């Protein structure tokens, strides 16, 4: 792909890798990947918008191509917010749109609560803005799985054997319903799961999507979303872990926010419906710049 720049930014705790795609003249779009412990998607369809605006991706510390320290004191929302500030400053992103996906919406919300300057709009893709609601929604999804899979999850969580093949098989069955419904999965989905940093995920979230025991367990951005003053878009898939009901609720808290459901997707519409996803995000961004 033309006009691609890669490099590293020094942040508190190590070096963070970034990639800038395109050199279009419109306001840049900065992407915050999911996880915690995930990575950027090299096949992200939004990179195709680089002819209109720079698309900036970075792997959060401990993730993907970035440094991999093992100090758990680094795995806090506050440090990741500080890291976002440092990345934005280093790349001289004075004005920017920001899109967060999944855990990236938690990071985005925490960052916006500091009222940073120059953020033109916010996009919450598959939002996880209340940890306890997310957990409950996954528990509700779990009740719709075959009984033997439900029992495998309950038994292995009770015995703390969530690394067992039985538990992993149940998780993958869940993921094929609510993470990515394509069959077979495209390479980027397998890459994300294979490259996930389990230390960060387990420390900040827990053993699985169903059970939040980590430092994020009391995360709740709902109390101050109504104070958000910028244009905002909330999106999810019809079969998403981030349910349409939860996503619509978060959108209702933000004055004049837009809400959109990708009807043929679960948690990865950028993979499941890439053209529709790119079109919707582009449409929203252009609206803010008229």
C-alpha positions as a printed Julia matrix, in Angstrom:
290×3 Matrix{Float64}:
   0.0     0.0    0.0
   1.36    3.42  -0.97
   2.25    6.16   1.51
   2.77    3.94   4.54
   5.03    5.15   7.36
   5.99    3.0   10.34
   8.03    3.78  13.41
   8.17    3.8   17.2
   7.21    6.32  19.86
   8.86    6.28  23.28
   6.19    6.16  25.99
   6.16    5.56  29.71
   7.29    1.93  30.04
   8.73    1.24  26.6
   8.39    1.75  22.85
   5.09    1.78  20.96
   4.88    0.88  17.27
   2.75    2.95  14.91
   1.72    2.91  11.25
   0.37    5.83   9.23
  -1.46    4.92   6.01
  -2.09    7.62   3.42
  -1.46   11.34   3.23
  -4.9    12.73   2.37
  -5.56   16.31   3.4
  -8.57   15.71   5.64
  -8.33   15.43   9.43
  -6.49   12.22  10.48
  -8.3     9.24  11.99
  -6.58    7.55  14.95
  -7.57    3.94  15.72
  -7.52    2.35  19.2
  -7.5    -1.45  18.99
  -9.31   -3.9   21.22
  -8.13   -6.3   23.88
  -6.85   -5.42  26.39
  -3.76   -7.1   24.98
  -4.9    -7.12  21.32
  -3.21   -5.58  18.28
  -3.79   -3.46  15.19
  -5.28   -5.1   12.1
  -2.97   -4.84   9.1
  -5.98   -5.52   6.85
  -8.23   -2.9    8.44
 -10.57   -1.66   5.67
 -10.33    1.88   7.03
  -6.78    2.03   5.69
  -8.39    2.43   2.26
  -9.46    5.92   3.38
  -5.81    6.99   3.4
  -6.24    8.82   0.11
  -8.65   11.15   1.95
  -6.98   11.37   5.37
  -4.08    9.76   7.25
  -5.19    6.6    9.07
  -3.07    6.09  12.18
  -2.8     2.76  13.98
  -0.6     1.91  16.94
  -0.1    -1.19  19.04
  -0.55   -0.36  22.7
   2.39   -1.17  24.98
   2.67   -4.9   25.53
   0.8    -5.62  22.31
   1.58   -6.55  18.7
   4.79   -4.97  17.42
   5.3    -2.78  20.48
   7.6    -3.47  23.43
   6.62   -6.31  25.74
   7.49   -5.38  29.32
   6.01   -7.63  31.97
   5.56   -5.1   34.77
   1.89   -5.29  35.74
   2.07   -1.76  37.17
   1.96   -0.6   33.54
  -1.4    -2.21  32.82
  -3.71    0.56  34.01
  -6.28    2.69  32.2
  -4.46    5.79  33.41
  -1.14    4.74  31.87
  -2.81    3.79  28.59
  -4.45    7.24  28.54
  -1.02    8.78  29.15
   0.34    6.64  26.3
  -2.38    7.93  23.96
  -1.4    11.51  24.87
   2.27   10.71  24.17
   1.49    9.06  20.81
  -0.69   11.95  19.73
   1.96   14.5   20.72
   4.79   12.6   19.03
   2.85   12.31  15.77
   1.74   15.96  15.99
  -1.96   15.15  15.74
  -3.27   18.59  16.69
  -6.69   17.84  15.21
  -7.91   14.26  15.0
 -10.91   11.95  14.86
 -10.58    8.92  17.16
 -12.17    5.49  16.75
 -12.01    2.94  19.54
 -13.06   -0.69  19.19
 -14.12   -2.89  22.13
 -11.56   -2.27  24.93
 -10.45    0.66  22.76
 -13.78    2.35  23.58
 -12.92    2.15  27.29
  -9.6     3.8   26.55
 -11.26    6.41  24.33
 -13.9     7.26  26.93
 -11.29    7.59  29.68
  -9.2     9.83  27.43
 -12.16   12.04  26.51
 -13.05   12.44  30.19
  -9.86   14.54  30.43
 -11.39   16.95  27.87
  -8.45   16.94  25.43
  -8.25   19.65  22.8
  -8.54   19.06  19.08
 -10.65   15.87  19.03
 -13.14   16.51  16.23
 -15.31   13.43  16.76
 -15.42   10.08  18.56
 -16.47    6.69  17.19
 -17.32    3.9   19.64
 -17.24    0.6   17.72
 -18.54   -2.4   19.69
 -18.51   -0.34  22.89
 -17.58   -1.85  26.25
 -18.38    1.1   28.49
 -19.69   -0.72  31.57
 -17.71   -3.79  32.58
 -20.51   -5.33  34.62
 -23.07   -4.85  31.86
 -20.66   -6.42  29.35
 -20.21   -9.4   31.66
 -23.96   -9.8   32.09
 -24.58   -9.54  28.36
 -22.05  -12.33  27.72
 -23.69  -14.43  30.41
 -26.98  -13.97  28.56
 -25.31  -15.01  25.3
 -23.86  -18.05  27.09
 -27.35  -19.23  28.07
 -28.12  -19.67  24.36
 -25.2   -22.04  23.74
 -25.72  -25.82  23.84
 -26.03  -27.06  27.41
 -22.79  -29.07  27.32
 -20.86  -25.92  26.4
 -22.51  -23.94  29.19
 -21.57  -26.68  31.65
 -17.98  -26.75  30.36
 -17.64  -23.01  30.97
 -19.15  -23.17  34.44
 -17.11  -26.2   35.52
 -13.75  -24.94  34.29
 -14.25  -21.46  35.73
 -15.17  -23.02  39.07
 -12.06  -25.23  38.98
  -9.83  -22.43  37.61
  -8.95  -24.61  34.6
  -9.78  -22.09  31.91
  -6.68  -23.15  29.96
  -8.17  -26.62  29.39
  -9.03  -27.81  25.84
 -12.66  -28.27  26.92
 -12.96  -24.65  28.03
 -11.14  -23.32  24.99
 -13.47  -25.28  22.7
 -16.47  -23.7   24.42
 -14.93  -20.26  24.06
 -14.34  -20.74  20.34
 -17.94  -21.83  19.89
 -18.99  -18.6   21.6
 -16.56  -16.56  19.49
 -17.99  -18.01  16.25
 -21.38  -16.67  17.29
 -20.48  -13.3   18.83
 -16.9   -12.34  17.86
 -16.73  -13.19  14.14
 -19.39  -15.17  12.28
 -17.37  -15.79   9.11
 -16.54  -19.44   8.48
 -13.69  -20.04   8.13
 -12.2   -17.11   9.98
  -9.97  -14.86   7.88
  -6.28  -14.68   8.84
  -6.55  -11.43  10.8
  -9.0   -12.94  13.33
  -6.73  -15.9   14.02
  -3.73  -13.56  14.21
  -5.42  -11.37  16.82
  -6.32  -14.28  19.08
  -2.93  -15.97  18.63
  -1.03  -12.75  19.34
  -3.15  -11.62  22.28
  -1.02  -10.84  25.33
  -2.66  -13.05  27.99
  -0.89  -11.3   30.86
  -2.56   -7.99  30.04
  -5.94   -9.55  29.26
  -6.02  -11.63  32.44
  -4.72   -8.82  34.64
  -7.07   -6.13  33.35
 -10.12   -8.23  32.43
 -10.05  -11.85  33.62
 -10.12  -15.43  32.4
 -12.81  -14.9   29.78
 -15.44  -12.58  28.36
 -17.96  -14.13  30.77
 -16.16  -13.29  33.99
 -14.54   -9.94  34.75
 -12.18  -10.2   37.73
  -9.38   -7.83  36.68
  -8.69   -4.17  37.27
 -11.42   -3.16  34.81
 -14.19   -4.88  36.78
 -15.65   -1.62  38.1
 -15.12    0.41  34.92
 -18.22    2.48  34.13
 -18.2     5.44  31.75
 -21.98    5.91  31.71
 -22.08    8.56  34.44
 -20.32   11.23  32.42
 -21.05   10.34  28.77
 -23.75   13.01  28.75
 -20.98   15.58  29.23
 -19.44   14.65  25.86
 -19.68   17.76  23.67
 -18.33   16.43  20.37
 -20.06   14.52  17.55
 -20.17   10.81  18.34
 -21.09    7.61  16.51
 -21.87    4.33  18.28
 -21.86    1.15  16.19
 -22.2    -2.59  16.78
 -23.14   -5.79  14.98
 -26.56   -7.38  15.29
 -25.0   -10.42  17.03
 -22.27   -8.46  18.83
 -20.88   -9.04  22.28
 -21.61   -5.32  22.52
 -25.36   -5.82  22.19
 -27.49   -3.4   20.16
 -29.45   -2.67  23.34
 -26.34   -1.68  25.3
 -24.91    0.29  22.37
 -28.17    2.19  21.85
 -28.21    3.01  25.56
 -24.7     4.48  25.45
 -25.63    6.5   22.36
 -28.7     7.85  24.17
 -26.46    9.34  26.86
 -24.52   11.52  24.4
 -26.31   14.58  23.03
 -27.16   14.1   19.33
 -25.05   10.95  19.0
 -25.61    8.66  16.03
 -26.27    4.92  16.37
 -25.85    2.22  13.73
 -26.18   -1.59  13.67
 -24.38   -3.73  11.08
 -27.03   -6.36  10.42
 -24.74   -9.17   9.24
 -22.01   -8.84  11.85
 -21.07   -9.73  15.38
 -18.13   -8.02  17.12
 -15.96   -7.52  14.03
 -17.95   -5.67  11.35
 -14.65   -4.35   9.98
 -13.91   -7.98   9.06
 -17.43   -9.33   8.55
 -18.81   -6.41   6.52
 -15.72   -4.41   5.54
 -17.31   -2.39   2.74
 -20.37   -1.42   4.8
 -18.15   -0.63   7.79
 -15.81    1.59   5.79
 -18.74    3.35   4.09
 -20.46    4.15   7.41
 -17.3     5.43   9.1
 -16.36    7.51   6.05
 -19.88    8.96   5.85
 -19.77   10.0    9.51
 -16.33   11.57   9.24
 -17.24   13.56   6.12
 -20.41   14.82   7.84
 -18.29   16.37  10.58
 -16.12   18.25   8.11
 -18.77   19.96   5.97
